[in-house]
C-alpha positions as a Python dict, from the first residue, in 0.01 Angstrom:
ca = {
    (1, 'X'): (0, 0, 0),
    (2, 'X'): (317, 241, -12),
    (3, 'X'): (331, 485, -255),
    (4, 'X'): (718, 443, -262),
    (5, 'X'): (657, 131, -458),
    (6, 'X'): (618, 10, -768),
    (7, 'X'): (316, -205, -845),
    (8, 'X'): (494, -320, -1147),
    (9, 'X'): (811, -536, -1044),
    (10, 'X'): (873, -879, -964),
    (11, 'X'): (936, -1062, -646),
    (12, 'X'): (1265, -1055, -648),
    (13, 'X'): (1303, -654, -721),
    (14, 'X'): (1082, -658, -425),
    (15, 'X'): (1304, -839, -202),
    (16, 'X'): (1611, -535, -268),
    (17, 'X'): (1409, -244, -285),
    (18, 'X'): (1532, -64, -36),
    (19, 'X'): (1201, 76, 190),
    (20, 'X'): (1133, -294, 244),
    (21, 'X'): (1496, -382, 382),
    (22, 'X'): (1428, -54, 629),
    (23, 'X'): (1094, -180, 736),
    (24, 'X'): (1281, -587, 725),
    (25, 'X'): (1555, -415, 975),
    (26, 'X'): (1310, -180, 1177),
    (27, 'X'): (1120, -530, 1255),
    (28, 'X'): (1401, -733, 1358),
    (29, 'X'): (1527, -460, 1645),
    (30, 'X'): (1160, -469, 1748),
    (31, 'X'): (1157, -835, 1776),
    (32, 'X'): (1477, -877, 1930),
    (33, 'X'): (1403, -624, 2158),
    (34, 'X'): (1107, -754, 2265),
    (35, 'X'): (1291, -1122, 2303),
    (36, 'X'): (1517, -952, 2542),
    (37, 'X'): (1239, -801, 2724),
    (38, 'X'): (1060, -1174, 2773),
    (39, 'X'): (1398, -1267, 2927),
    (40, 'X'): (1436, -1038, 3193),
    (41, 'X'): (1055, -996, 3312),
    (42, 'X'): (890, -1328, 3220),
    (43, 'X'): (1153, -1608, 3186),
    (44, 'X'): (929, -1856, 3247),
    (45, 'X'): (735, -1758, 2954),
    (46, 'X'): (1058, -1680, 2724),
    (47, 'X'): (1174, -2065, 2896),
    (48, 'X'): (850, -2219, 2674),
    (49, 'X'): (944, -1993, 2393),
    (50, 'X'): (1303, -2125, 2335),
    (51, 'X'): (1165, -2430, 2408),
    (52, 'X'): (1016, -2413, 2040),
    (53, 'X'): (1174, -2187, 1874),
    (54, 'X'): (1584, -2190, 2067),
    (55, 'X'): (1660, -2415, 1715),
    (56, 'X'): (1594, -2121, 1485),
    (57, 'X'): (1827, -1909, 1676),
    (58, 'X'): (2127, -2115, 1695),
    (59, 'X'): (2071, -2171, 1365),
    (60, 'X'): (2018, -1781, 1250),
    (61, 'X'): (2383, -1783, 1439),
    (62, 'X'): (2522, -2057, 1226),
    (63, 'X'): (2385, -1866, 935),
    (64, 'X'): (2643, -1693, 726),
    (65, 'X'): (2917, -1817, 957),
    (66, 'X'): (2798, -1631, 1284),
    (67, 'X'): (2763, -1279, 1105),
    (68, 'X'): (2435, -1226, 1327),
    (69, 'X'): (2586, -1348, 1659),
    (70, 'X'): (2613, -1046, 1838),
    (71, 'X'): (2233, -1004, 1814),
    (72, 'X'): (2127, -1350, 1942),
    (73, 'X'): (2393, -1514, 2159),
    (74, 'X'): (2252, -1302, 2473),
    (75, 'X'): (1903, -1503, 2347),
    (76, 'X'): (2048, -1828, 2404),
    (77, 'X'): (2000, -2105, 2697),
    (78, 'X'): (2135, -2410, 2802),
    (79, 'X'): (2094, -2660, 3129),
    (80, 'X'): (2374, -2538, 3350),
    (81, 'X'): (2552, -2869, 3559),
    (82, 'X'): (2542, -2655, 3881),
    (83, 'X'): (2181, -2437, 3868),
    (84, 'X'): (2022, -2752, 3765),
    (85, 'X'): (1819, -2528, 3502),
    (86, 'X'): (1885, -2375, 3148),
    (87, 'X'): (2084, -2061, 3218),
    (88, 'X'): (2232, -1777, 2942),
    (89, 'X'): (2599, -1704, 2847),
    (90, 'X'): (2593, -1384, 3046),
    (91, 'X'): (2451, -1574, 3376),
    (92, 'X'): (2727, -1815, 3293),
    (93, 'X'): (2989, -1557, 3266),
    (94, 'X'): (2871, -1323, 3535),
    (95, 'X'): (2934, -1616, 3782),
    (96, 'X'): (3272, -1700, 3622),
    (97, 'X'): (3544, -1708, 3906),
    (98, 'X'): (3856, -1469, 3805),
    (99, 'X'): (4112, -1788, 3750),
    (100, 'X'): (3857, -1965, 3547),
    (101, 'X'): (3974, -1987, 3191),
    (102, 'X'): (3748, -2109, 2975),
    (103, 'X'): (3371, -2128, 2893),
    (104, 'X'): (3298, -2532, 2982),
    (105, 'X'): (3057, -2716, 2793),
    (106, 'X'): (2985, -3114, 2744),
    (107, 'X'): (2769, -3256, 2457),
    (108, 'X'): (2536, -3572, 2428),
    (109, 'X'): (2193, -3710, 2419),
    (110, 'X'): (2045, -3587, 2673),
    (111, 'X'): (2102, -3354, 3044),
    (112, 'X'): (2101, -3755, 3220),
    (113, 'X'): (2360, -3918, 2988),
    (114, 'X'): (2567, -3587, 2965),
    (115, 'X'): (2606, -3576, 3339),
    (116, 'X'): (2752, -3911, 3373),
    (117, 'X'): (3021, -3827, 3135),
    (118, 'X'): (3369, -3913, 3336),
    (119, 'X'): (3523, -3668, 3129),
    (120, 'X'): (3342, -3377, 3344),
    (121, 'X'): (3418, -3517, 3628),
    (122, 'X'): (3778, -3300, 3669),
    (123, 'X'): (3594, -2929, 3600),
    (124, 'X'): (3305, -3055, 3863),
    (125, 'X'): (3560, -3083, 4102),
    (126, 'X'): (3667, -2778, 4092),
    (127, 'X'): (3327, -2678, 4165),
    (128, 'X'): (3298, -2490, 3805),
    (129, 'X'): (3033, -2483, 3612),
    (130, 'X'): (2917, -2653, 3276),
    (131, 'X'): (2699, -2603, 3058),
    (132, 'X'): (2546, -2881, 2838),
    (133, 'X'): (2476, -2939, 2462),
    (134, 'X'): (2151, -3180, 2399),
    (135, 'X'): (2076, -3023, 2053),
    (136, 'X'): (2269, -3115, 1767),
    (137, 'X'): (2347, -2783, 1637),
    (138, 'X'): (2513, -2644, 1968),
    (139, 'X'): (2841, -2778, 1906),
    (140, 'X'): (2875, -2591, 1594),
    (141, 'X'): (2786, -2281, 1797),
    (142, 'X'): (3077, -2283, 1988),
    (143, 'X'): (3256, -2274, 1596),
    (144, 'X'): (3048, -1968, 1494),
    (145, 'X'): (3059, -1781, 1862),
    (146, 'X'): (3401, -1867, 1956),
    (147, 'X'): (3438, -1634, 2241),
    (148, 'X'): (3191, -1500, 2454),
    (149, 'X'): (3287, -1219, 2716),
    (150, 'X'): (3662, -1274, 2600),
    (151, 'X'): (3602, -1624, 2722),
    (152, 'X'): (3691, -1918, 2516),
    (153, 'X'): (3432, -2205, 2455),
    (154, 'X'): (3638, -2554, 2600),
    (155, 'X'): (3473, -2917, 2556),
    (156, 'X'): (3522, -3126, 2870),
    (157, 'X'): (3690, -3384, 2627),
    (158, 'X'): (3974, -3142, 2511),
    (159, 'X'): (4308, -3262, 2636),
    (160, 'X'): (4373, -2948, 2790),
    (161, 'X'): (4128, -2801, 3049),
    (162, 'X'): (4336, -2547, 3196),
    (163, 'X'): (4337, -2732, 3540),
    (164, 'X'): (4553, -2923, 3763),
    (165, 'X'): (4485, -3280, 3838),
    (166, 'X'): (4750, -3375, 4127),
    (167, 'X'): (4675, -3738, 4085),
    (168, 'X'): (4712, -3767, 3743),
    (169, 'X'): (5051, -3585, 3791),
    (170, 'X'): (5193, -3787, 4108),
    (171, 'X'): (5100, -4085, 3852),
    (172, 'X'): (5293, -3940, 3537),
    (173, 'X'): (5565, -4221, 3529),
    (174, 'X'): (5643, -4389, 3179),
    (175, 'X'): (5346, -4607, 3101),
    (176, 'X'): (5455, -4649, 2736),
    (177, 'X'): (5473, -5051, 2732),
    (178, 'X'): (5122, -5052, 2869),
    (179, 'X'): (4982, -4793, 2603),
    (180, 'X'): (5189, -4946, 2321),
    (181, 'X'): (4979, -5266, 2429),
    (182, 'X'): (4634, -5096, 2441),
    (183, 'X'): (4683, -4973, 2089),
    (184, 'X'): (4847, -5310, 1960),
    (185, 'X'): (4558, -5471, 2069),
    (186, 'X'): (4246, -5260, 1951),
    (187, 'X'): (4417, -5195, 1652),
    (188, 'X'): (4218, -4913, 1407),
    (189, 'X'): (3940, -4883, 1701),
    (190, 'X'): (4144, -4599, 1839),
    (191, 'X'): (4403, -4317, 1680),
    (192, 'X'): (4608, -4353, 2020),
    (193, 'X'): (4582, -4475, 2353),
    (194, 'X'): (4705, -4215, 2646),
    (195, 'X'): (4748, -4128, 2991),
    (196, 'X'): (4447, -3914, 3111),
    (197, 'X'): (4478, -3562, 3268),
    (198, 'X'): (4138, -3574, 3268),
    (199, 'X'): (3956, -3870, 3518),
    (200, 'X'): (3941, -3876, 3848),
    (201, 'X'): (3756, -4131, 3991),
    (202, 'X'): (3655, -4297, 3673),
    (203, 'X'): (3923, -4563, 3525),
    (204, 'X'): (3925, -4494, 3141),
    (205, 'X'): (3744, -4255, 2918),
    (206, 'X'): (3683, -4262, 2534),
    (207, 'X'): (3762, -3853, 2372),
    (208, 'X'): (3772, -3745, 1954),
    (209, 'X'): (4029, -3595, 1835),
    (210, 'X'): (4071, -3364, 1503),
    (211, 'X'): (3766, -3131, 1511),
    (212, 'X'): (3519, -3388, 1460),
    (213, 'X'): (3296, -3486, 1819),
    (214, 'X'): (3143, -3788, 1828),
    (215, 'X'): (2800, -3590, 1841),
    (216, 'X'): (2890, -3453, 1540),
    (217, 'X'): (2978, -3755, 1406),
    (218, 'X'): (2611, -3854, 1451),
    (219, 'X'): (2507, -3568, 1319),
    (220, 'X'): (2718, -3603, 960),
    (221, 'X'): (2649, -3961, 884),
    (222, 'X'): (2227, -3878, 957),
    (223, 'X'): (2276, -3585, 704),
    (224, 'X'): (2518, -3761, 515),
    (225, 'X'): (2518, -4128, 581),
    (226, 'X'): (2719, -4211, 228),
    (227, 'X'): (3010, -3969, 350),
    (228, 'X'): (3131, -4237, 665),
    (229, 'X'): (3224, -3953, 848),
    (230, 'X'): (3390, -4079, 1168),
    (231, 'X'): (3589, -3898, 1441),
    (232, 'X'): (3895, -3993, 1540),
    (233, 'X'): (3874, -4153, 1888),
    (234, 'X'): (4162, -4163, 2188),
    (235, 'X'): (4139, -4420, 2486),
    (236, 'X'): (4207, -4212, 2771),
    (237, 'X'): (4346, -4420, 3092),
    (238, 'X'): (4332, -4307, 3495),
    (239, 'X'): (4708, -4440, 3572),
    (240, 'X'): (4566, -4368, 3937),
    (241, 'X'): (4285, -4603, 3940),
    (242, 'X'): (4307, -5006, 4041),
    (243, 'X'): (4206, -5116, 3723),
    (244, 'X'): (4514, -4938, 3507),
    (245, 'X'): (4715, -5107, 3819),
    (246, 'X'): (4565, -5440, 3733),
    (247, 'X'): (4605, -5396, 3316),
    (248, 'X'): (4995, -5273, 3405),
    (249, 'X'): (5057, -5613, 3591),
    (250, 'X'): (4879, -5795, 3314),
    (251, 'X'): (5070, -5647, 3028),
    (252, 'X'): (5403, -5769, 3252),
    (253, 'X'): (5296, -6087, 3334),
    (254, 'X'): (4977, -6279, 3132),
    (255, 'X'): (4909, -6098, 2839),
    (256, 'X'): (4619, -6306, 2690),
    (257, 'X'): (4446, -6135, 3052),
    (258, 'X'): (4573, -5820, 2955),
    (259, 'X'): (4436, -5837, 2644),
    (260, 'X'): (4092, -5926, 2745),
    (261, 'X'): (4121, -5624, 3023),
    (262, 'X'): (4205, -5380, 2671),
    (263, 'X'): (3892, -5500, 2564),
    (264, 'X'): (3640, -5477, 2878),
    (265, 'X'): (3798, -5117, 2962),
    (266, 'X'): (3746, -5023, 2566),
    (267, 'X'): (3388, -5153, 2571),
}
């Protein structure tokens, strides 16, 4: 009904004439704006809106490699490990202790699954906070955001955690015979077995290596099942716990029993 435009012009002139990206832009600010106002004064009500419609926000982030991130990663939530209910980056942040170093997050099926990963089990504790990834498209967030609040986004399987695990060092001796063993025996299973720096309590973990998580390995072969698109998976060892004790004797002494140990820790 605007005068300012023609009648006679295709859809697609329509799409660039430049009134309509004004009015396009004018409604976005409103909308975000009024996103951001459901946040702070109803979040119950913004809760059951993300609920439905969080999926098209991570993925107008992921859009045109994160070029709209500033304007929706403060509209984001995800189950924190320590509130026990979805949370934002900027709660996250805000209760950040100063020698934390990095943004922590863990990915799987579901909030259950997710929190009996060993691999959290060093950043719990030290009573820090994780957030976790149940959708498939939030790992690829953490490729488009990549910082938030100068904070760096760190997966609980990355080798390096910034933390100190006193165990795992007191236990540092040369374990190379048993580890040379792990990966004679599972072969291609695994890129490399290694000493964790990781577990705590737990006696072996299974991390990916080279970009590629194992949730997004799920993810690929769904969307792309003829592509065999497989990360590339470490056997992480507690050199602390009984059972590495028990595979280290094996490997020494009865190697058909430290073979089948390989195997039950693997599984």
């Amino acid at each position: 009904d605007t005068p300012d435009v023609s009648l006679n012009i295709s859809r697609e002139m329509l799409q660039h004439d430049r009134q309509l990206k004004t009015i396009a832009n004018n409604l976005k600010k409103k909308i975000l704006a009024e996103l951001a106002k459901m946040m702070r004064e109803d979040r119950e009500g913004y809760e059951a809106f993300f609920k439905n419609f969080g999926l098209d926000l991570k993925y107008g982030i992921l859009q045109d490699y994160g070029a709209n991130k500033e304007e929706l990663q403060d509209l984001l939530l995800f189950y924190s490990s320590t509130e026990k209910k979805l949370c934002s980056l900027s709660e996250y942040t805000g209760r950040m202790s100063e020698s934390q170093k990095y943004i922590y997050y863990a990915a799987g099926a579901n909030v259950t699954a997710i929190d009996a990963l060993p691999q959290t089990e060093l950043v719990k504790n030290n009573s820090m906070e994780i957030l976790y990834f149940t959708e498939q498209a939030d790992e690829f967030l953490t490729e488009a955001l990549r910082t938030y609040g100068g904070k760096e986004f760190r997966s609980v399987l990355d080798d390096d955690l910034g933390l100190e695990n006193k165990e795992a060092e007191e236990n540092e001796g040369d374990h190379s015979a048993v580890l040379a063993f792990v990966k004679e025996t599972l072969g291609d299973e695994i890129k490399e077995a290694r000493i964790s720096k990781k577990l705590v309590n737990h006696p072996v973990c299974l991390t990916a290596e080279g970009g590629l998580s194992f949730e997004m390995e799920k993810y690929m072969n769904a969307v792309q099942p003829d592509m065999g698109m497989k990360a590339e998976r470490v056997l992480e060892l507690n050199a602390a716990h009984s059972a590495f004790k028990a595979l280290e004797e094996a490997v020494e002494n009865d190697k058909e029993k430290a073979a089948k140990y390989v195997r039950i820790l693997y599984a």
